[in-house]
Coordinates of C-alpha atoms in Angstrom, one line a residue:
M9 CA 81.7 92.9 101.9
A10 CA 79.7 90.0 103.1
A11 CA 81.2 86.8 104.2
S12 CA 80.3 83.9 102.0
A13 CA 81.3 81.5 104.7
Y14 CA 81.9 82.3 108.4
R15 CA 85.6 82.9 108.9
T16 CA 86.9 81.5 112.2
K17 CA 90.7 81.7 111.5
I18 CA 92.9 84.7 111.3
L19 CA 94.1 85.6 107.8
V20 CA 97.8 86.5 107.7
W21 CA 99.6 87.3 104.5
Q22 CA 103.2 88.4 103.9
L23 CA 103.2 91.5 101.7
R24 CA 105.7 93.5 99.7
P25 CA 105.6 97.3 99.1
N26 CA 104.8 98.3 95.5
T27 CA 107.3 101.0 95.5
A28 CA 110.9 101.6 94.4
C29 CA 111.9 103.1 97.8
D30 CA 112.1 101.5 101.2
L31 CA 109.3 101.9 103.7
P32 CA 109.9 104.7 106.3
S33 CA 111.9 103.3 109.2
D34 CA 109.5 105.0 111.6
L35 CA 107.0 102.3 110.8
A36 CA 109.3 99.5 111.9
G37 CA 107.8 97.3 114.7
G38 CA 104.5 99.1 114.7
Q39 CA 101.0 98.2 113.3
Y40 CA 98.2 100.0 111.6
V41 CA 94.7 98.6 112.4
R42 CA 91.3 99.7 111.2
N43 CA 88.0 98.7 112.6
G44 CA 84.6 98.5 110.7
G45 CA 81.4 96.6 110.4
N46 CA 81.1 93.6 108.1
P47 CA 77.8 91.7 108.6
V48 CA 78.6 88.0 108.8
A49 CA 74.9 87.0 108.4
N50 CA 73.9 88.7 105.2
E51 CA 72.1 86.3 103.0
Q52 CA 68.9 88.2 102.6
L53 CA 69.5 90.6 99.8
G54 CA 67.7 93.9 99.9
R55 CA 67.5 94.0 103.6
D56 CA 67.9 97.2 105.6
A57 CA 71.5 98.1 105.9
H58 CA 73.5 101.0 107.4
W59 CA 77.2 101.6 107.8
F60 CA 76.8 101.6 111.5
D61 CA 75.8 97.9 111.2
G62 CA 77.8 94.8 111.0
D63 CA 80.1 92.6 113.1
G64 CA 83.4 94.2 114.0
M65 CA 86.2 93.3 111.7
L66 CA 89.8 94.3 112.2
T67 CA 92.2 94.8 109.3
G68 CA 95.8 95.5 110.1
V69 CA 99.2 95.8 108.5
A70 CA 102.1 95.0 110.9
F71 CA 105.6 96.3 109.9
H72 CA 108.0 93.6 111.0
E73 CA 111.8 94.2 110.9
S74 CA 113.3 91.5 108.7
E75 CA 116.8 90.4 109.7
E76 CA 117.1 88.0 106.9
K77 CA 116.0 90.3 104.0
G78 CA 116.8 93.5 105.7
G79 CA 114.4 96.5 105.9
I80 CA 110.8 96.1 106.8
Q81 CA 108.4 93.2 106.0
P82 CA 104.7 94.2 106.0
E83 CA 102.2 91.6 107.1
F84 CA 98.5 91.7 106.5
V85 CA 96.2 90.5 109.3
N86 CA 92.4 90.2 109.0
Q87 CA 90.1 88.9 111.7
Y88 CA 86.5 89.2 113.0
I89 CA 86.2 90.3 116.6
L90 CA 84.8 87.4 118.5
T91 CA 82.0 89.1 120.3
D92 CA 79.1 87.2 121.9
V93 CA 76.9 88.2 118.9
Y94 CA 79.4 87.1 116.4
L95 CA 80.0 83.7 118.1
S96 CA 76.3 83.1 118.4
T97 CA 75.7 84.0 114.8
I98 CA 78.3 81.6 113.4
N99 CA 76.9 78.8 115.4
S100 CA 73.5 79.1 113.7
D101 CA 73.2 77.7 110.2
L102 CA 69.8 79.3 109.8
L103 CA 70.3 83.0 110.3
Q104 CA 69.9 85.0 107.2
T105 CA 69.9 88.5 108.7
P106 CA 72.0 89.8 111.7
I107 CA 70.8 89.2 115.2
L108 CA 70.7 92.9 116.0
P109 CA 68.2 95.2 114.1
S110 CA 69.7 97.5 111.5
I111 CA 70.1 101.2 112.4
A112 CA 68.4 101.8 109.0
T113 CA 65.2 100.1 110.3
L114 CA 65.3 102.3 113.5
V115 CA 65.8 105.6 111.7
N116 CA 63.6 104.9 108.6
P117 CA 60.5 107.2 108.8
L118 CA 58.6 104.7 106.7
S119 CA 59.3 101.8 109.2
S120 CA 56.0 101.0 110.9
L121 CA 55.6 100.7 114.6
L122 CA 54.9 97.0 114.0
T123 CA 58.1 96.5 112.0
I124 CA 60.3 98.2 114.6
T125 CA 58.7 96.4 117.4
F126 CA 59.1 93.0 115.6
R127 CA 62.8 93.6 115.0
I128 CA 63.5 94.5 118.6
F129 CA 61.3 91.6 119.9
R130 CA 63.2 89.2 117.5
T131 CA 66.5 90.4 118.9
L132 CA 65.3 89.9 122.5
L133 CA 64.1 86.3 121.6
L134 CA 67.4 85.4 120.0
V135 CA 69.3 86.7 123.0
L136 CA 67.0 84.8 125.3
L137 CA 67.4 81.6 123.2
S138 CA 71.2 81.9 123.4
H139 CA 70.9 81.4 127.2
L140 CA 68.8 78.3 127.0
P141 CA 70.1 74.7 126.8
G142 CA 71.6 73.8 123.5
S143 CA 73.5 77.0 122.9
L144 CA 77.2 77.0 122.4
Q145 CA 77.5 80.8 123.1
S146 CA 75.2 82.9 125.3
I147 CA 74.9 86.6 124.4
K148 CA 75.7 88.5 127.6
K149 CA 76.9 91.7 125.7
I150 CA 75.2 92.9 122.6
S151 CA 78.1 95.1 121.4
V152 CA 79.5 94.2 118.0
A153 CA 82.7 96.2 118.7
N154 CA 82.7 97.5 115.2
T155 CA 83.5 101.2 115.5
A156 CA 87.0 102.1 116.7
I157 CA 90.2 100.8 118.3
L158 CA 92.6 102.5 120.8
Y159 CA 95.4 101.7 123.2
H160 CA 95.4 102.2 126.9
D161 CA 97.6 100.9 129.7
G162 CA 98.8 97.7 128.0
R163 CA 95.5 97.0 126.2
A164 CA 94.3 97.5 122.7
L165 CA 90.5 98.0 123.0
A166 CA 87.8 97.7 120.2
T167 CA 84.8 99.8 120.9
C168 CA 81.1 100.3 120.1
E169 CA 78.3 102.2 121.9
S170 CA 76.2 99.2 122.8
G171 CA 78.6 97.6 125.3
P172 CA 82.0 97.8 127.0
P173 CA 85.3 97.6 125.1
M174 CA 86.7 94.3 123.8
R175 CA 90.4 93.7 124.4
I176 CA 92.4 92.8 121.3
A177 CA 95.9 91.1 121.3
L178 CA 98.4 92.7 118.9
P179 CA 99.7 92.1 116.3
R180 CA 97.6 88.9 115.5
L181 CA 94.3 90.7 116.4
E182 CA 92.9 87.9 118.5
S183 CA 90.0 88.6 120.8
V184 CA 90.9 88.5 124.5
G185 CA 87.7 89.5 126.3
W186 CA 85.4 92.3 127.6
F187 CA 87.0 95.1 129.7
D188 CA 84.7 96.5 132.3
G189 CA 86.9 99.3 133.6
K190 CA 88.6 97.1 136.2
R191 CA 88.8 93.6 135.0
C192 CA 89.3 92.1 131.6
E193 CA 88.3 88.6 130.6
G194 CA 91.2 86.4 129.6
E195 CA 93.7 88.2 131.8
P196 CA 95.4 86.7 135.0
H197 CA 95.2 88.4 138.4
S198 CA 92.4 90.8 137.5
A199 CA 92.1 93.9 139.7
R200 CA 89.2 94.4 142.1
G201 CA 86.9 97.4 142.2
S202 CA 83.8 98.9 140.7
S203 CA 83.1 98.2 137.1
F204 CA 81.4 100.5 134.5
G205 CA 78.0 98.8 135.0
G206 CA 78.2 98.4 138.8
S207 CA 75.6 96.0 140.1
G208 CA 71.8 95.7 139.9
P209 CA 69.3 95.1 137.1
L210 CA 70.4 98.1 135.1
S211 CA 74.1 97.3 135.1
F212 CA 73.7 95.9 131.5
F213 CA 72.8 99.4 130.3
R214 CA 75.3 101.3 132.4
E215 CA 78.3 99.5 130.9
W216 CA 77.5 100.8 127.4
T217 CA 80.5 102.9 126.5
T218 CA 81.3 105.6 124.0
A219 CA 83.0 104.4 120.8
H220 CA 85.5 107.2 121.2
P221 CA 87.2 107.1 124.7
R222 CA 90.1 109.6 125.1
V223 CA 93.5 108.9 126.5
D224 CA 95.4 111.8 128.1
P225 CA 98.9 111.7 126.5
E226 CA 100.5 112.9 129.8
T227 CA 98.6 111.3 132.7
K228 CA 97.6 108.3 130.6
E229 CA 94.1 108.4 132.1
L230 CA 91.3 106.8 130.0
L231 CA 88.2 109.0 129.9
L232 CA 84.8 107.6 128.8
F233 CA 81.1 108.3 129.0
H234 CA 78.2 105.9 129.1
S235 CA 74.9 106.9 127.3
T236 CA 71.9 104.8 128.0
F237 CA 68.1 104.7 127.7
V238 CA 67.5 105.1 131.4
P239 CA 67.9 108.0 133.8
P240 CA 70.3 109.7 134.4
Y241 CA 71.0 108.9 130.8
V242 CA 74.7 109.8 130.9
R243 CA 77.4 108.5 133.2
Y244 CA 81.1 109.3 133.2
S245 CA 84.2 107.3 134.0
I246 CA 88.0 107.8 134.3
V247 CA 90.3 104.8 134.4
T248 CA 93.8 105.5 135.7
P249 CA 96.8 103.5 134.5
R250 CA 98.7 101.1 136.7
A251 CA 101.4 103.5 137.5
H252 CA 102.4 106.7 135.7
K253 CA 103.9 110.0 136.4
S254 CA 103.5 112.8 133.8
S255 CA 106.2 115.0 132.5
L256 CA 104.8 117.8 134.7
G257 CA 105.4 115.7 137.8
N258 CA 101.6 115.2 138.4
T259 CA 100.0 111.8 139.0
A260 CA 96.4 110.9 138.0
Q261 CA 93.9 112.3 140.5
G262 CA 91.9 109.1 141.0
E263 CA 89.3 107.0 139.2
V264 CA 85.8 108.1 138.5
V265 CA 83.5 105.1 137.8
G266 CA 79.9 105.5 136.5
V267 CA 79.2 108.9 138.0
A268 CA 76.1 110.6 136.7
V269 CA 76.3 113.8 134.6
P270 CA 73.3 115.9 135.7
G271 CA 71.2 117.9 133.3
V272 CA 70.5 115.4 130.4
G273 CA 66.7 115.0 130.2
S274 CA 66.3 112.2 127.7
A275 CA 68.1 109.4 125.8
K276 CA 70.3 110.7 123.0
M277 CA 72.5 109.4 120.3
M278 CA 75.9 110.4 121.8
H279 CA 78.9 109.2 119.8
D280 CA 81.8 111.4 120.9
F281 CA 82.8 114.1 123.4
G282 CA 85.6 116.6 124.1
V283 CA 88.4 116.3 126.6
S284 CA 91.0 119.0 127.4
K285 CA 93.7 118.9 130.1
R286 CA 91.3 120.2 132.8
H287 CA 87.8 119.8 131.4
T288 CA 85.3 117.5 129.7
V289 CA 82.6 118.4 127.2
I290 CA 79.4 116.4 126.9
M291 CA 77.2 117.1 123.9
D292 CA 73.4 116.9 124.5
L293 CA 72.2 117.4 120.9
P294 CA 68.6 117.1 119.6
L295 CA 69.2 113.6 118.1
S296 CA 67.4 111.2 120.2
L297 CA 67.9 107.4 120.5
D298 CA 65.0 106.4 122.6
P299 CA 62.8 103.3 122.4
L300 CA 60.1 105.4 124.1
N301 CA 59.7 107.3 120.8
L302 CA 57.7 104.3 119.6
A303 CA 54.9 105.3 122.1
K304 CA 54.9 108.8 120.4
N305 CA 54.6 107.2 116.9
R306 CA 58.2 108.4 116.1
P307 CA 61.2 106.5 115.0
V308 CA 63.6 105.3 117.7
V309 CA 66.2 107.6 116.2
A310 CA 64.8 111.1 115.6
Y311 CA 66.2 114.6 115.0
D312 CA 64.4 117.8 116.0
P313 CA 65.9 120.8 114.2
S314 CA 63.7 123.2 116.2
D315 CA 65.3 122.1 119.5
R316 CA 68.6 123.4 120.9
S317 CA 72.1 121.9 121.1
R318 CA 73.6 121.8 124.6
F319 CA 77.2 121.5 125.6
G320 CA 78.0 120.5 129.2
I321 CA 81.4 121.6 130.5
F322 CA 82.8 120.4 133.8
P323 CA 86.1 119.9 135.5
R324 CA 87.6 116.6 134.6
H325 CA 87.0 114.9 137.9
Q326 CA 83.9 116.7 138.9
P327 CA 80.9 116.0 136.6
Q328 CA 78.5 117.3 139.2
K329 CA 79.8 120.8 138.5
V330 CA 78.6 120.8 134.9
R331 CA 77.7 124.1 133.2
W332 CA 75.4 123.9 130.2
Y333 CA 75.8 126.1 127.1
E334 CA 73.0 126.3 124.5
T335 CA 73.1 127.1 120.8
K336 CA 71.4 126.3 117.5
A337 CA 70.4 122.7 116.7
C338 CA 73.1 120.6 115.0
C339 CA 74.6 117.1 114.9
I340 CA 78.2 116.3 115.9
F341 CA 79.5 112.8 115.6
H342 CA 83.2 113.5 116.0
T343 CA 85.3 116.1 117.8
A344 CA 88.8 116.8 116.6
N345 CA 90.5 118.3 119.7
S346 CA 89.8 120.3 122.9
W347 CA 92.1 122.5 125.0
D348 CA 92.0 125.1 127.8
S349 CA 92.8 128.8 127.5
L350 CA 94.4 130.2 130.7
Q351 CA 93.6 133.6 132.1
N352 CA 96.1 136.3 131.4
G353 CA 98.8 136.6 134.1
T354 CA 98.4 133.0 135.3
T355 CA 100.8 130.1 135.0
Q356 CA 100.2 126.5 134.0
K357 CA 100.7 125.4 137.6
E358 CA 97.9 127.6 138.9
K359 CA 95.4 126.0 136.4
A360 CA 93.2 129.2 136.1
V361 CA 91.2 128.5 133.0
E362 CA 89.4 131.3 131.2
S363 CA 87.7 129.2 128.5
V364 CA 87.5 125.8 126.9
N365 CA 88.1 125.4 123.2
M366 CA 86.8 122.6 121.0
L367 CA 87.1 121.7 117.3
A368 CA 84.3 119.5 116.0
C369 CA 82.7 118.3 112.8
R370 CA 79.4 120.0 112.8
L371 CA 76.5 118.9 110.6
T372 CA 73.6 121.2 110.0
S373 CA 71.1 118.3 110.1
A374 CA 70.9 114.6 110.8
S375 CA 70.8 113.8 107.0
L376 CA 74.0 111.8 107.3
V377 CA 72.3 109.3 109.7
F378 CA 69.7 108.6 107.0
S379 CA 71.9 108.7 103.9
A380 CA 74.3 106.2 105.5
G381 CA 71.4 103.8 105.2
A382 CA 70.4 104.9 101.7
L383 CA 67.3 106.6 103.2
A384 CA 65.7 110.0 102.5
A385 CA 65.8 112.4 105.5
P386 CA 62.3 112.9 106.9
V387 CA 60.5 116.2 106.8
P388 CA 61.0 118.1 110.1
I389 CA 58.1 117.7 112.5
R390 CA 58.2 121.4 113.2
P391 CA 59.0 123.7 110.2
I392 CA 62.1 125.8 110.5
P393 CA 61.7 129.6 109.7
A394 CA 63.4 130.5 106.5
H395 CA 65.8 132.9 108.2
E396 CA 67.0 130.1 110.5
Q397 CA 67.6 127.5 107.8
E398 CA 71.2 126.6 107.0
E399 CA 72.7 125.0 103.9
E400 CA 73.3 121.2 104.1
Q401 CA 77.0 120.8 105.1
C402 CA 79.5 119.2 107.5
R403 CA 82.4 121.5 108.4
L404 CA 85.2 121.7 111.0
Y405 CA 83.9 124.2 113.6
Y406 CA 85.6 126.1 116.3
Y407 CA 83.8 126.6 119.7
N408 CA 85.0 128.7 122.6
F409 CA 83.1 128.3 125.9
C410 CA 83.7 131.1 128.4
L411 CA 84.2 130.0 132.0
K412 CA 85.4 133.2 133.7
D413 CA 81.8 134.6 134.1
D414 CA 80.0 132.6 136.7
T415 CA 76.7 134.3 136.1
S416 CA 76.2 133.3 132.4
N417 CA 77.2 130.5 130.2
T418 CA 78.4 132.1 126.9
I419 CA 79.7 130.6 123.7
K420 CA 82.1 133.4 122.7
H421 CA 83.0 131.9 119.3
Q422 CA 81.2 129.4 117.1
W423 CA 82.0 129.3 113.4
A424 CA 83.5 127.1 110.7
L425 CA 87.2 127.2 109.9
S426 CA 86.7 126.3 106.3
A427 CA 83.8 125.9 103.9
I428 CA 84.9 122.5 102.6
P429 CA 83.2 119.3 103.8
F430 CA 85.3 117.8 106.6
E431 CA 84.8 114.6 108.7
F432 CA 86.8 111.8 110.4
P433 CA 89.2 114.1 112.1
S434 CA 92.5 113.0 113.6
L435 CA 95.7 114.6 114.9
R436 CA 99.1 113.7 116.3
D437 CA 98.4 111.8 119.5
S438 CA 101.0 113.7 121.6
A439 CA 99.3 117.0 120.6
S440 CA 95.8 116.1 121.7
M441 CA 94.2 118.0 124.6
S442 CA 96.5 121.0 123.9
D443 CA 96.6 123.9 121.4
A444 CA 97.6 121.6 118.5
T445 CA 98.5 123.2 115.1
Y446 CA 97.3 120.5 112.7
I447 CA 94.1 118.6 112.2
Y448 CA 93.8 115.9 109.5
G449 CA 90.5 114.7 108.0
C450 CA 88.6 113.5 105.0
S451 CA 86.6 115.4 102.4
V452 CA 84.6 115.0 99.2
S453 CA 85.3 117.3 96.2
D454 CA 82.0 117.3 94.4
S455 CA 79.2 117.2 97.0
S456 CA 78.2 117.1 100.7
F457 CA 79.0 114.2 102.9
G458 CA 75.4 113.1 103.1
A459 CA 75.1 112.9 99.3
A460 CA 78.5 111.3 98.7
L461 CA 78.5 108.5 101.2
G462 CA 75.3 106.6 100.8
R463 CA 75.8 103.2 102.5
A464 CA 79.6 103.4 102.2
V465 CA 82.2 105.4 104.0
K466 CA 84.3 106.6 101.1
M467 CA 86.1 109.9 100.5
N468 CA 88.2 111.1 97.6
S469 CA 90.3 113.8 99.5
L470 CA 92.5 113.9 102.5
V471 CA 92.8 117.2 104.2
K472 CA 95.4 118.9 106.5
M473 CA 94.4 122.1 108.3
D474 CA 96.6 124.5 110.2
V475 CA 93.8 125.1 112.7
R476 CA 95.9 127.4 114.9
R477 CA 96.3 129.9 112.1
L478 CA 92.7 129.7 111.0
V479 CA 91.4 130.1 114.6
A480 CA 93.7 133.2 115.0
R481 CA 92.4 134.6 111.8
G482 CA 88.8 134.1 112.9
K483 CA 89.3 135.8 116.2
Q484 CA 91.0 138.7 114.5
N485 CA 88.1 139.1 112.0
P486 CA 85.2 137.0 113.4
P487 CA 82.8 135.5 110.9
V488 CA 79.0 135.5 111.4
S489 CA 78.3 133.4 114.4
V490 CA 77.2 129.8 113.7
S491 CA 76.8 130.1 109.9
G492 CA 80.1 132.0 109.0
C493 CA 83.4 130.6 107.7
V494 CA 87.0 131.8 108.2
D495 CA 88.1 130.4 104.8
T496 CA 85.3 130.4 102.2
R497 CA 87.1 128.7 99.4
G498 CA 85.9 125.4 98.0
V499 CA 87.9 122.2 97.5
Q500 CA 88.9 123.0 93.9
E501 CA 90.0 126.5 94.8
I502 CA 92.3 125.2 97.4
L503 CA 93.7 122.6 95.0
D504 CA 94.4 125.3 92.5
S505 CA 96.2 127.5 95.1
K506 CA 99.9 128.1 94.4
D507 CA 100.5 129.3 98.0
V508 CA 103.1 127.1 99.6
D509 CA 102.1 128.4 103.0
D510 CA 98.4 127.8 102.5
P511 CA 96.8 126.8 105.9
I512 CA 94.7 124.2 104.1
K513 CA 96.3 121.4 102.1
I514 CA 94.4 118.7 100.2
F515 CA 95.6 115.4 98.9
K516 CA 93.2 114.5 96.0
M517 CA 92.8 110.8 95.2
P518 CA 93.1 109.8 91.6
E519 CA 89.8 109.5 89.7
G520 CA 87.8 106.5 90.9
W521 CA 90.0 106.0 94.0
Y522 CA 88.6 106.4 97.5
A523 CA 90.4 106.8 100.8
Q524 CA 89.3 106.1 104.4
E525 CA 90.1 107.8 107.7
S526 CA 93.9 108.5 107.9
R527 CA 96.1 108.2 111.0
F528 CA 99.3 110.1 111.8
V529 CA 102.6 108.3 112.5
P530 CA 105.3 110.6 113.9
R531 CA 108.8 110.6 112.4
Q532 CA 111.5 109.6 114.9
N533 CA 113.4 112.6 116.1
G534 CA 111.1 114.9 114.1
I535 CA 111.1 118.6 114.8
D536 CA 107.7 119.9 113.7
E537 CA 104.3 118.7 114.7
D538 CA 103.5 117.5 111.2
D539 CA 106.8 115.7 110.7
G540 CA 105.5 112.2 110.0
W541 CA 103.2 110.1 107.8
L542 CA 99.6 109.6 107.1
L543 CA 98.3 106.0 106.6
S544 CA 95.1 105.2 104.9
Y545 CA 93.5 102.2 103.1
V546 CA 92.5 103.1 99.6
F547 CA 90.5 101.3 96.9
D548 CA 90.2 101.7 93.1
E549 CA 86.5 101.3 92.2
S550 CA 87.3 100.4 88.6
Q551 CA 87.6 96.9 90.2
L552 CA 83.8 96.8 90.7
K553 CA 81.5 95.0 88.4
A554 CA 78.7 96.7 86.5
D555 CA 76.2 95.9 89.2
G556 CA 78.4 97.5 91.9
E557 CA 79.6 94.2 93.4
C558 CA 83.3 93.5 93.9
R559 CA 85.3 91.3 91.5
A560 CA 86.8 88.2 93.2
D561 CA 90.3 89.5 92.5
A562 CA 89.7 93.1 93.8
R563 CA 92.5 94.4 96.0
S564 CA 92.9 97.4 98.3
E565 CA 96.1 99.2 99.1
L566 CA 97.6 100.9 102.1
W567 CA 99.2 104.2 101.2
V568 CA 101.8 106.0 103.2
I569 CA 101.7 109.8 102.5
D570 CA 104.1 112.5 103.7
A571 CA 102.1 114.6 106.2
R572 CA 104.3 117.6 105.6
T573 CA 103.8 118.0 101.9
M574 CA 100.4 116.3 101.6
S575 CA 101.4 115.4 98.0
D576 CA 104.0 112.6 98.1
V577 CA 103.0 109.0 98.3
V578 CA 106.1 107.4 99.7
A579 CA 104.9 103.8 99.7
R580 CA 102.0 101.8 98.3
I581 CA 101.4 98.4 99.8
H582 CA 99.2 96.0 97.8
L583 CA 96.9 93.9 100.0
P584 CA 95.7 90.4 99.3
Q585 CA 92.0 91.4 99.3
R586 CA 89.6 94.3 99.3
V587 CA 89.3 96.1 102.6
P588 CA 85.7 97.1 103.1
Y589 CA 85.0 100.8 103.6
G590 CA 85.0 101.1 107.4
L591 CA 85.1 103.5 110.3
H592 CA 88.1 104.2 112.6
G593 CA 91.6 103.0 112.9
N594 CA 94.8 103.6 115.0
W595 CA 98.5 103.3 114.9
F596 CA 100.2 101.1 117.5
S597 CA 103.9 101.7 118.1
R598 CA 106.6 99.1 118.8
D599 CA 106.4 99.9 122.5
D600 CA 102.6 99.6 122.5
I601 CA 102.9 96.0 121.2
A602 CA 105.8 95.1 123.5
L603 CA 104.2 96.4 126.7
Q604 CA 100.9 94.6 126.4
R605 CA 99.5 93.0 129.5
P606 CA 99.8 89.2 130.0
I607 CA 97.1 87.1 128.5
E608 CA 95.9 83.9 130.1
R609 CA 93.4 82.8 127.4
L610 CA 92.0 84.0 124.2
R611 CA 88.4 83.9 123.0
S612 CA 87.7 81.0 120.6
V613 CA 85.0 79.6 118.4
P614 CA 82.9 77.0 120.3
K615 CA 83.1 73.4 119.1
S616 CA 80.5 71.9 116.7
K617 CA 76.9 71.7 117.8
Q618 CA 76.7 68.2 116.4
A619 CA 77.5 66.6 119.8
L620 CA 74.5 68.3 121.3
W621 CA 72.1 66.1 119.2
Q622 CA 73.7 62.9 120.5
A623 CA 71.7 62.6 123.7
S624 CA 68.5 61.2 125.1
W625 CA 65.1 61.5 123.3
P626 CA 63.8 64.3 125.6
W627 CA 66.9 66.3 124.8
Y628 CA 66.5 65.5 121.1
A629 CA 62.9 66.7 121.2
W630 CA 64.0 70.0 122.8
M631 CA 66.6 70.5 120.2
R632 CA 64.0 70.0 117.5
V633 CA 61.8 72.6 119.1
R634 CA 64.8 74.9 119.5
R635 CA 65.7 74.6 115.8
W636 CA 62.1 75.3 114.8
V637 CA 62.2 78.5 116.8
E638 CA 65.5 79.5 115.2
L639 CA 64.0 78.9 111.8
C640 CA 61.0 81.1 112.6
L641 CA 63.4 83.9 113.7
A642 CA 66.0 83.4 110.9

């Protein structure tokens, strides 16, 4: 969805549920928010586009308690995130394409060295121009904050790999300012201490932060990594809360800020990582994101299936003690959960860990990176022997990394829990970093993810897996390492199952309807881990015109699904507009919203540039030159 005009105001709309029953009381006072890219400068049709692109746009539904009407009153809130790039873009009436180059340009095997160099050089010139006289907004951070949103220590944070998080004020979704690990723009009485980037000429790169930080549900620590183009390539940080004591009586062990993770030899596209109670898992996969590839006549983003995948495991606060485990090449964009297994005869207090377990969505190739930009995957530089080739798929995998043997780093188990496509995993927040029972995710019923998505993130099935039972079954009768599956059924076979105790349950969307990533909301005073609701934005594509464009009156809905049954839609909320297919969302509870940190000022749109022209003739001449440069780069 492209903006026909730059939106600078928050859209708020009172809604009513399209259902005969009341909304679950567990939603009262909370808010569901989803992040995603929506390019604001998009006038040049046919340009390169990728669903990693676009300015961050937040779409939320707040569930207010209505004293007058009784019950719950939903409220729709939609707002662009006011990043430096967004604010600079809307202050130029000439830009026809986004300031930042499309990921599709960087990954396209047909993009010439000249094309990629020009796109990068254009971005650098536009950034430089934003710092010169006549600009209303300088671009100090190039993040578009378009990937995910999370809550930590009184702050809602929107994230993207190309910069630090941006704080968002709930429930109106206003932009507050960049958070550097210690200080946050727009807040009073900011703390002192080291920031993610530190100091020096490379601080700009060092503050780039994963789009998927993790928050420990007990210690409330925020764990992050920073992947950059310059050695040591990966750094690691832990941000402790203001004051917290866990239910175990432990306090956070102290902050770690920008500490190098040794052993990574080149720049990689790292999107996610794994975190258990005691350990962290960094994934060094053969998917490079390196401008130096241009010197080798290779795309900036390149995948080498003949290389190895490496997993670095280290104690949470000691990245220097990393141990590397190698296996067959693959791509992993999202991990679902990680947890520790204790040695027999030890107690939780002794913290003797035998192995680290991780669930992750494993792709057998990087085809998803290309199909998300409507591109054909390139032919591998080095041919893969027939006996090593795998079918194209993305499945939920189980990994078990053995720690008890100090002489060798062994991956004891690595196989898929199910044969069905599986991505965009989530779980109950309180169960993360422990041996959780259920993982929720998205699937497609008729093809692989790479074939189904194209330039849009749309799925027609929501999935719930009893991963504890499937892992136990796999350990009892281990599948073939790497390529094997515990449950070999397809989507339709699972849908046809009459077994009420089936470890895999699928909610199939009606024909022509598509869902997005779902988030779990626990039921108050619930007993079981799955006692709660799944929230997901959905869209009926019969509202599209013949050319695939949206009708002006197209509308999305927010569905509330019973997570226990995975069959009952307990509420459907009609939204006032279509919600573009996006990336990751989150649920913010009543307490999250109430306990937000104080805000001194919000980000805002700069005033009109018209006043800049009303000056002396030398200034007027400079503004004419500046406008000519903008026109050349538009």
